XYZ file of N, CA, C and O in Angstrom:
608
model
N -32.253 2.965 -23.415
C -31.141 2.523 -24.223
C -30.807 1.056 -23.950
O -30.503 0.315 -24.854
N -30.868 0.666 -22.647
C -30.598 -0.719 -22.301
C -31.605 -1.657 -22.961
O -31.254 -2.728 -23.437
N -32.866 -1.230 -22.973
C -33.906 -2.068 -23.566
C -33.640 -2.267 -25.058
O -33.825 -3.358 -25.581
N -33.205 -1.223 -25.740
C -32.898 -1.320 -27.161
C -31.733 -2.278 -27.385
O -31.760 -3.116 -28.283
N -30.708 -2.188 -26.551
C -29.542 -3.069 -26.653
C -29.966 -4.529 -26.492
O -29.598 -5.390 -27.279
N -30.748 -4.831 -25.451
C -31.190 -6.199 -25.218
C -32.111 -6.692 -26.334
O -32.074 -7.855 -26.721
N -32.919 -5.790 -26.882
C -33.784 -6.147 -28.003
C -32.936 -6.536 -29.216
O -33.200 -7.545 -29.866
N -31.897 -5.756 -29.501
C -31.027 -6.055 -30.646
C -30.292 -7.373 -30.454
O -30.191 -8.181 -31.377
N -29.780 -7.613 -29.259
C -29.103 -8.880 -28.976
C -30.088 -10.043 -29.130
O -29.765 -11.071 -29.707
N -31.290 -9.874 -28.630
C -32.307 -10.917 -28.731
C -32.670 -11.213 -30.187
O -32.990 -12.342 -30.536
N -32.601 -10.216 -31.042
C -32.914 -10.403 -32.458
C -31.750 -11.047 -33.213
O -31.960 -11.869 -34.093
N -30.518 -10.709 -32.851
C -29.344 -11.193 -33.574
C -28.952 -12.599 -33.146
O -28.564 -13.412 -33.965
N -29.066 -12.925 -31.870
C -28.631 -14.216 -31.358
C -29.290 -15.401 -32.067
O -28.596 -16.316 -32.491
N -30.608 -15.413 -32.254
C -31.200 -16.554 -32.967
C -30.693 -16.674 -34.401
O -30.519 -17.773 -34.902
N -30.426 -15.564 -35.058
C -29.902 -15.600 -36.424
C -28.510 -16.201 -36.420
O -28.168 -17.032 -37.258
N -27.674 -15.823 -35.459
C -26.320 -16.364 -35.362
C -26.354 -17.863 -35.078
O -25.574 -18.632 -35.630
N -27.252 -18.296 -34.208
C -27.365 -19.716 -33.901
C -27.873 -20.500 -35.111
O -27.438 -21.605 -35.367
N -28.775 -19.904 -35.889
C -29.342 -20.564 -37.050
C -28.321 -20.655 -38.177
O -28.357 -21.561 -38.987
N -27.364 -19.742 -38.213
C -26.396 -19.686 -39.302
C -25.550 -20.949 -39.384
O -25.117 -21.318 -40.454
N -25.295 -21.608 -38.290
C -24.537 -22.846 -38.315
C -25.503 -24.013 -38.152
O -26.225 -24.096 -37.173
N -25.473 -24.896 -39.106
C -26.402 -26.014 -39.112
C -25.845 -27.204 -38.335
O -24.644 -27.320 -38.149
N -26.719 -28.121 -37.903
C -26.255 -29.291 -37.175
C -25.496 -30.288 -38.046
O -24.782 -31.121 -37.530
N -25.656 -30.239 -39.351
C -24.926 -31.183 -40.191
C -24.467 -30.512 -41.475
O -24.992 -29.483 -41.882
N -23.469 -31.120 -42.085
C -22.920 -30.635 -43.355
C -23.241 -31.654 -44.449
O -23.425 -32.838 -44.180
N -23.256 -31.183 -45.675
C -23.510 -32.041 -46.831
C -22.237 -32.761 -47.265
O -22.270 -33.888 -47.727
N -21.099 -32.082 -47.107
C -19.835 -32.625 -47.570
C -18.718 -32.242 -46.598
O -18.930 -31.459 -45.676
N -17.531 -32.802 -46.846
C -16.413 -32.572 -45.934
C -15.110 -32.505 -46.712
O -14.850 -33.336 -47.587
N -14.304 -31.519 -46.362
C -12.952 -31.388 -46.916
C -11.976 -31.621 -45.769
O -12.065 -30.963 -44.735
N -11.047 -32.572 -45.949
C -10.071 -32.908 -44.912
C -8.687 -32.506 -45.408
O -8.284 -32.888 -46.505
N -7.983 -31.719 -44.602
C -6.636 -31.268 -44.933
C -5.672 -31.782 -43.872
O -5.893 -31.550 -42.689
N -4.621 -32.455 -44.308
C -3.587 -32.907 -43.380
C -2.334 -32.089 -43.658
O -1.651 -32.297 -44.652
N -2.033 -31.165 -42.773
C -0.867 -30.310 -42.914
C 0.296 -30.811 -42.059
O 1.257 -30.084 -41.833
N 0.207 -32.064 -41.591
C 1.265 -32.641 -40.763
C 2.131 -33.576 -41.615
O 1.705 -34.016 -42.681
N 3.312 -33.927 -41.124
C 4.154 -34.882 -41.850
C 3.820 -36.341 -41.531
O 4.581 -37.241 -41.882
N 2.672 -36.586 -40.860
C 2.290 -37.938 -40.451
C 0.898 -38.275 -40.970
O 0.041 -37.405 -41.106
N 0.629 -39.562 -41.206
C -0.748 -39.943 -41.562
C -1.657 -39.721 -40.363
O -1.228 -39.818 -39.218
N -2.928 -39.422 -40.648
C -3.917 -39.176 -39.588
C -5.116 -40.094 -39.823
O -5.522 -40.316 -40.965
N -5.690 -40.615 -38.730
C -6.843 -41.502 -38.802
C -8.049 -40.839 -38.146
O -7.908 -40.146 -37.133
N -9.232 -41.100 -38.713
C -10.463 -40.505 -38.195
C -11.659 -41.315 -38.660
O -11.589 -42.078 -39.614
N -12.768 -41.138 -37.948
C -14.050 -41.753 -38.294
C -15.067 -40.619 -38.351
O -15.211 -39.849 -37.401
N -15.773 -40.503 -39.458
C -16.799 -39.467 -39.646
C -18.132 -40.024 -39.150
O -18.450 -41.192 -39.374
N -18.933 -39.172 -38.516
C -20.253 -39.614 -38.075
C -21.296 -38.537 -38.368
O -20.963 -37.373 -38.593
N -22.559 -38.950 -38.398
C -23.620 -37.987 -38.675
C -25.000 -38.594 -38.619
O -25.207 -39.705 -38.147
N -25.942 -37.818 -39.142
C -27.345 -38.192 -39.120
C -27.968 -37.703 -40.424
O -27.279 -37.615 -41.427
N -29.217 -37.310 -40.400
C -29.891 -36.837 -41.613
C -29.350 -35.463 -42.039
O -28.920 -34.677 -41.205
N -29.393 -35.187 -43.328
C -28.955 -33.881 -43.840
C -29.874 -32.803 -43.293
O -31.099 -32.936 -43.333
N -29.283 -31.743 -42.802
C -30.008 -30.609 -42.205
C -30.878 -31.054 -41.026
O -31.769 -30.332 -40.618
N -30.615 -32.246 -40.543
C -31.450 -32.795 -39.487
C -30.824 -32.697 -38.118
O -30.029 -31.803 -37.857
N -31.147 -33.665 -37.291
C -30.725 -33.595 -35.891
C -29.229 -33.841 -35.729
O -28.586 -34.408 -36.588
N -28.734 -33.422 -34.579
C -27.381 -33.789 -34.196
C -27.436 -35.254 -33.814
O -28.331 -35.669 -33.083
N -26.540 -36.036 -34.324
C -26.568 -37.441 -33.972
C -25.447 -38.206 -34.619
O -24.680 -37.681 -35.420
N -25.383 -39.479 -34.269
C -24.357 -40.352 -34.827
C -24.986 -41.672 -35.277
O -24.451 -42.742 -35.017
N -26.117 -41.554 -35.954
C -26.778 -42.736 -36.499
C -25.857 -43.454 -37.478
O -25.846 -44.671 -37.553
N -25.057 -42.692 -38.212
C -24.164 -43.242 -39.232
C -22.715 -42.979 -38.833
O -22.401 -41.927 -38.286
N -21.843 -43.939 -39.128
C -20.408 -43.784 -38.874
C -19.643 -44.426 -40.019
O -19.999 -45.510 -40.499
N -18.592 -43.758 -40.458
C -17.764 -44.265 -41.552
C -16.851 -45.382 -41.062
O -16.758 -45.646 -39.856
N -16.169 -45.999 -42.004
C -15.057 -46.868 -41.645
C -13.949 -45.964 -41.102
O -14.035 -44.731 -41.215
N -12.900 -46.528 -40.539
C -11.752 -45.727 -40.130
C -11.034 -45.268 -41.398
O -10.656 -46.087 -42.241
N -10.898 -43.967 -41.531
C -10.296 -43.362 -42.720
C -8.895 -42.858 -42.371
O -8.631 -42.469 -41.231
N -8.015 -42.848 -43.362
C -6.646 -42.348 -43.176
C -6.348 -41.337 -44.272
O -6.681 -41.558 -45.438
N -5.729 -40.230 -43.883
C -5.275 -39.240 -44.840
C -3.748 -39.201 -44.778
O -3.164 -39.171 -43.684
N -3.129 -39.217 -45.938
C -1.669 -39.189 -46.038
C -1.121 -37.833 -45.587
O -1.843 -36.829 -45.594
N 0.152 -37.799 -45.214
C 0.762 -36.525 -44.829
C 0.677 -35.489 -45.952
O 0.763 -35.835 -47.139
N 0.502 -34.247 -45.574
C 0.517 -33.109 -46.499
C -0.424 -33.315 -47.693
O -0.050 -33.104 -48.842
N -1.657 -33.738 -47.419
C -2.607 -33.972 -48.506
C -3.998 -33.492 -48.142
O -4.274 -33.134 -47.004
N -4.873 -33.486 -49.140
C -6.259 -33.055 -48.980
C -7.177 -34.099 -49.606
O -6.890 -34.610 -50.691
N -8.255 -34.402 -48.917
C -9.304 -35.285 -49.444
C -10.620 -34.539 -49.341
O -10.925 -33.944 -48.309
N -11.410 -34.578 -50.411
C -12.746 -33.991 -50.383
C -13.768 -35.104 -50.549
O -13.700 -35.887 -51.502
N -14.682 -35.168 -49.604
C -15.817 -36.081 -49.693
C -16.995 -35.234 -50.147
O -17.539 -34.455 -49.363
N -17.415 -35.330 -51.430
C -18.471 -34.462 -51.946
C -19.827 -34.702 -51.296
O -20.708 -33.866 -51.340
N -19.972 -35.884 -50.686
C -21.151 -36.239 -49.895
C -20.776 -37.446 -49.048
O -19.604 -37.840 -49.036
N -21.724 -38.044 -48.374
C -21.416 -39.129 -47.446
C -21.314 -40.509 -48.093
O -20.857 -41.451 -47.445
N -21.699 -40.650 -49.352
C -21.760 -41.990 -49.944
C -20.419 -42.720 -50.019
O -20.415 -43.947 -49.923
N -19.261 -42.062 -50.158
C -18.007 -42.832 -50.192
C -17.425 -43.151 -48.807
O -16.350 -43.733 -48.712
N -18.123 -42.801 -47.733
C -17.559 -42.961 -46.395
C -17.578 -44.397 -45.878
O -16.827 -44.744 -44.977
N -18.447 -45.231 -46.426
C -18.513 -46.617 -45.973
C -19.082 -46.727 -44.573
O -19.750 -45.821 -44.075
N -18.800 -47.844 -43.918
C -19.339 -48.078 -42.578
C -20.850 -48.203 -42.634
O -21.394 -48.851 -43.517
N -21.542 -47.530 -41.720
C -23.007 -47.603 -41.700
C -23.661 -46.515 -42.550
O -24.889 -46.465 -42.648
N -22.855 -45.632 -43.182
C -23.421 -44.666 -44.124
C -23.922 -45.432 -45.348
O -23.206 -46.279 -45.886
N -25.140 -45.147 -45.821
C -25.652 -45.836 -47.007
C -24.810 -45.497 -48.238
O -24.432 -44.339 -48.430
N -24.512 -46.494 -49.092
C -23.682 -46.243 -50.274
C -24.395 -45.505 -51.404
O -23.744 -45.020 -52.324
N -25.733 -45.413 -51.333
C -26.466 -44.777 -52.435
C -27.335 -43.603 -52.002
O -28.002 -43.007 -52.842
N -27.362 -43.285 -50.717
C -28.212 -42.201 -50.234
C -27.388 -41.290 -49.332
O -26.808 -41.744 -48.347
N -27.322 -40.014 -49.675
C -26.514 -39.078 -48.907
C -27.140 -38.778 -47.550
O -28.344 -38.608 -47.438
N -26.296 -38.717 -46.526
C -26.706 -38.382 -45.164
C -25.834 -37.234 -44.664
O -24.841 -36.887 -45.274
N -26.201 -36.663 -43.542
C -25.473 -35.526 -42.991
C -24.171 -35.917 -42.309
O -23.996 -37.043 -41.852
N -23.255 -34.958 -42.245
C -21.969 -35.123 -41.576
C -21.956 -34.163 -40.394
O -22.090 -32.952 -40.574
N -21.805 -34.707 -39.182
C -21.895 -33.913 -37.957
C -20.530 -33.688 -37.317
O -20.252 -32.622 -36.782
N -19.655 -34.682 -37.380
C -18.362 -34.539 -36.720
C -17.439 -35.692 -37.027
O -17.721 -36.522 -37.897
N -16.314 -35.722 -36.300
C -15.318 -36.762 -36.511
C -14.727 -37.216 -35.185
O -14.470 -36.400 -34.301
N -14.534 -38.505 -35.072
C -13.767 -39.092 -33.972
C -12.329 -39.154 -34.472
O -12.046 -39.749 -35.506
N -11.432 -38.493 -33.776
C -10.027 -38.449 -34.157
C -9.291 -39.538 -33.388
O -9.392 -39.617 -32.160
N -8.556 -40.377 -34.107
C -7.738 -41.400 -33.461
C -6.306 -40.874 -33.387
O -5.793 -40.336 -34.359
N -5.663 -41.041 -32.256
C -4.301 -40.549 -32.095
C -3.308 -41.302 -32.964
O -2.190 -40.826 -33.185
N -3.675 -42.476 -33.444
C -2.792 -43.288 -34.271
C -3.521 -44.497 -34.803
O -4.739 -44.609 -34.679
N -2.779 -45.437 -35.403
C -3.388 -46.645 -35.976
C -4.111 -47.481 -34.917
O -3.687 -47.543 -33.759
N -5.166 -48.142 -35.318
C -5.982 -48.951 -34.412
C -5.144 -50.033 -33.726
O -5.355 -50.320 -32.555
N -4.167 -50.613 -34.432
C -3.335 -51.670 -33.844
C -2.537 -51.168 -32.643
O -2.073 -51.959 -31.830
N -2.390 -49.858 -32.522
C -1.648 -49.272 -31.399
C -2.558 -48.955 -30.213
O -2.105 -48.381 -29.218
N -3.847 -49.293 -30.307
C -4.833 -48.967 -29.273
C -4.758 -47.502 -28.874
O -4.560 -47.156 -27.711
N -4.921 -46.608 -29.862
C -4.757 -45.186 -29.578
C -5.936 -44.608 -28.798
O -7.046 -45.135 -28.860
N -5.668 -43.530 -28.123
C -6.764 -42.747 -27.554
C -7.365 -41.922 -28.674
O -7.024 -42.096 -29.842
N -8.220 -41.010 -28.308
C -8.808 -40.163 -29.331
C -9.693 -39.100 -28.745
O -9.930 -39.058 -27.539
N -10.162 -38.242 -29.609
C -11.050 -37.160 -29.225
C -12.072 -36.925 -30.316
O -12.027 -37.564 -31.363
N -12.983 -36.000 -30.079
C -14.056 -35.716 -31.026
C -14.079 -34.232 -31.352
O -13.851 -33.401 -30.483
N -14.359 -33.916 -32.611
C -14.577 -32.535 -33.056
C -15.821 -32.528 -33.936
O -16.206 -33.557 -34.478
N -16.452 -31.352 -34.076
C -17.618 -31.320 -34.947
C -18.402 -30.032 -34.881
O -17.927 -29.020 -34.347
N -19.614 -30.097 -35.393
C -20.485 -28.940 -35.524
C -20.845 -28.350 -34.152
O -21.400 -29.056 -33.301
N -20.569 -27.071 -33.923
C -20.868 -26.437 -32.632
C -22.331 -26.522 -32.196
O -22.590 -26.716 -31.008
N -23.322 -26.419 -33.109
C -24.711 -26.524 -32.633
C -25.018 -27.884 -32.001
O -26.005 -28.025 -31.292
N -24.161 -28.861 -32.248
C -24.350 -30.195 -31.661
C -23.589 -30.343 -30.352
O -23.530 -31.432 -29.787
N -22.987 -29.263 -29.896
C -22.249 -29.302 -28.647
C -20.881 -29.947 -28.762
O -20.278 -30.308 -27.752
N -20.386 -30.108 -29.984
C -19.081 -30.739 -30.185
C -17.968 -29.690 -30.165
O -18.151 -28.580 -30.661
N -16.810 -30.039 -29.613
C -15.719 -29.071 -29.549
C -15.133 -28.796 -30.936
O -15.149 -29.678 -31.800
N -14.588 -27.590 -31.141
C -14.019 -27.250 -32.440
C -12.616 -27.794 -32.659
O -12.153 -27.858 -33.790
N -11.926 -28.210 -31.580
C -10.561 -28.700 -31.777
C -10.201 -29.759 -30.744
O -10.831 -29.858 -29.686
N -9.167 -30.523 -31.094
C -8.652 -31.583 -30.224
C -7.145 -31.642 -30.422
O -6.667 -31.751 -31.549
N -6.384 -31.544 -29.338
C -4.934 -31.619 -29.399
C -4.432 -32.942 -28.859
O -4.965 -33.467 -27.878
N -3.410 -33.498 -29.501
C -2.881 -34.809 -29.114
C -1.479 -34.999 -29.693
O -1.002 -34.178 -30.475
N -0.836 -36.092 -29.336
C 0.438 -36.489 -29.923
C 0.133 -37.599 -30.918
O -0.433 -38.636 -30.551
N 0.491 -37.390 -32.174
C 0.265 -38.405 -33.201
C 1.154 -39.615 -32.942
O 2.338 -39.476 -32.643
N 0.551 -40.789 -33.069
C 1.274 -42.053 -32.977
C 1.345 -42.607 -34.393
O 0.320 -42.728 -35.070
N 2.538 -42.924 -34.851
C 2.717 -43.406 -36.222
C 2.753 -44.931 -36.241
O 2.894 -45.572 -35.191
N 2.611 -45.540 -37.452
C 2.738 -46.990 -37.541
C 4.052 -47.421 -36.872
O 5.078 -46.786 -37.031
N 3.978 -48.501 -36.131
C 5.098 -48.909 -35.289
C 4.837 -48.502 -33.854
O 5.589 -48.812 -32.944
N 3.741 -47.736 -33.656
C 3.247 -47.328 -32.338
C 4.224 -46.425 -31.576
O 4.326 -46.505 -30.353
N 4.923 -45.570 -32.298
C 5.822 -44.620 -31.641
C 5.253 -43.204 -31.770
O 4.653 -42.851 -32.792
N 5.433 -42.381 -30.746
C 4.964 -40.994 -30.807
C 5.735 -40.203 -31.857
O 6.953 -40.360 -31.984
N 5.027 -39.374 -32.597
C 5.663 -38.592 -33.654
C 5.765 -37.118 -33.288
O 6.823 -36.520 -33.404
N 4.669 -36.517 -32.897
C 4.704 -35.107 -32.559
C 3.330 -34.561 -32.261
O 2.315 -35.215 -32.506
N 3.297 -33.333 -31.721
C 2.011 -32.726 -31.368
C 1.179 -32.418 -32.609
O 1.711 -32.008 -33.641
N -0.117 -32.632 -32.475
C -1.053 -32.401 -33.579
C -2.314 -31.760 -33.024
O -2.725 -32.040 -31.902
N -2.930 -30.927 -33.839
C -4.217 -30.332 -33.480
C -5.188 -30.594 -34.636
O -4.907 -30.263 -35.785
N -6.320 -31.198 -34.303
C -7.397 -31.398 -35.275
C -8.421 -30.296 -35.037
O -8.876 -30.106 -33.914
N -8.761 -29.570 -36.092
C -9.718 -28.465 -35.984
C -10.860 -28.680 -36.959
O -10.642 -28.992 -38.134
N -12.082 -28.494 -36.478
C -13.299 -28.600 -37.301
C -13.766 -27.193 -37.636
O -14.022 -26.390 -36.744
N -13.876 -26.896 -38.914
C -14.444 -25.630 -39.386
C -15.877 -25.952 -39.807
O -16.088 -26.702 -40.767
N -16.880 -25.426 -39.100
C -18.263 -25.846 -39.344
C -18.815 -25.381 -40.691
O -18.387 -24.365 -41.230
N -19.756 -26.151 -41.177
C -20.526 -25.747 -42.352
C -21.455 -24.610 -41.934
O -22.074 -24.675 -40.875
N -21.548 -23.593 -42.743
C -22.409 -22.461 -42.405
C -23.867 -22.711 -42.778
O -24.760 -22.051 -42.291
N -24.090 -23.648 -43.673
C -25.440 -24.157 -43.900
C -25.297 -25.598 -44.356
O -24.208 -26.034 -44.721
N -26.371 -26.345 -44.330
C -26.269 -27.791 -44.537
C -25.954 -28.191 -45.979
O -25.739 -29.362 -46.246
N -25.892 -27.250 -46.892
C -25.533 -27.576 -48.267
C -24.074 -27.270 -48.573
O -23.602 -27.544 -49.662
N -23.347 -26.736 -47.599
C -21.947 -26.397 -47.782
C -21.061 -27.386 -47.035
O -21.519 -28.069 -46.132
N -19.780 -27.451 -47.410
C -18.886 -28.395 -46.724
C -18.408 -27.876 -45.367
O -18.263 -26.687 -45.163
N -18.139 -28.821 -44.501
C -17.386 -28.552 -43.283
C -15.938 -28.885 -43.621
O -15.655 -29.489 -44.676
N -15.005 -28.494 -42.752
C -13.605 -28.823 -42.964
C -13.008 -29.439 -41.699
O -13.337 -29.003 -40.592
N -12.148 -30.402 -41.880
C -11.370 -31.004 -40.796
C -9.916 -30.781 -41.159
O -9.453 -31.234 -42.215
N -9.190 -30.063 -40.292
C -7.805 -29.691 -40.599
C -6.891 -30.249 -39.507
O -7.117 -30.005 -38.318
N -5.866 -30.978 -39.927
C -4.835 -31.483 -39.021
C -3.601 -30.598 -39.183
O -3.107 -30.430 -40.295
N -3.103 -30.054 -38.063
C -1.926 -29.189 -38.096
C -0.919 -29.633 -37.037
O -1.315 -30.064 -35.962
N 0.393 -29.461 -37.348
C 1.402 -29.819 -36.349
C 1.403 -28.806 -35.212
O 0.974 -27.701 -35.346
């Protein structure tokens, strides 16, 4: 019976690991906080390796809003403007760059990136606003979107 159990686990584990891809094709960002949030998206080739060959400009999402990036071309930075690349994760900034904020990283679990990051949001004027949690919901295959959710 033990051998059968280990055989079943051995068969299921690779399928579970394969189900989550190292990169996503697109990204949906939801800000459920009353403060603007800043982040930088990074990635590599679509369905390819875990990496940060490409990085967006610093992006900002307004309070209580949603942005959908249908692919990587509108991200700017080192992402090519005419050729789609993979999205692996996000560097979360605790606040505006002028405030010299700290930050954390979230992203695709197969790349060893954490699924969440907790911090205190710093608003323009460099004052603390409140606790925030950034959570990455991974893409289940490289043709589906990942999600980045900011919650108070």
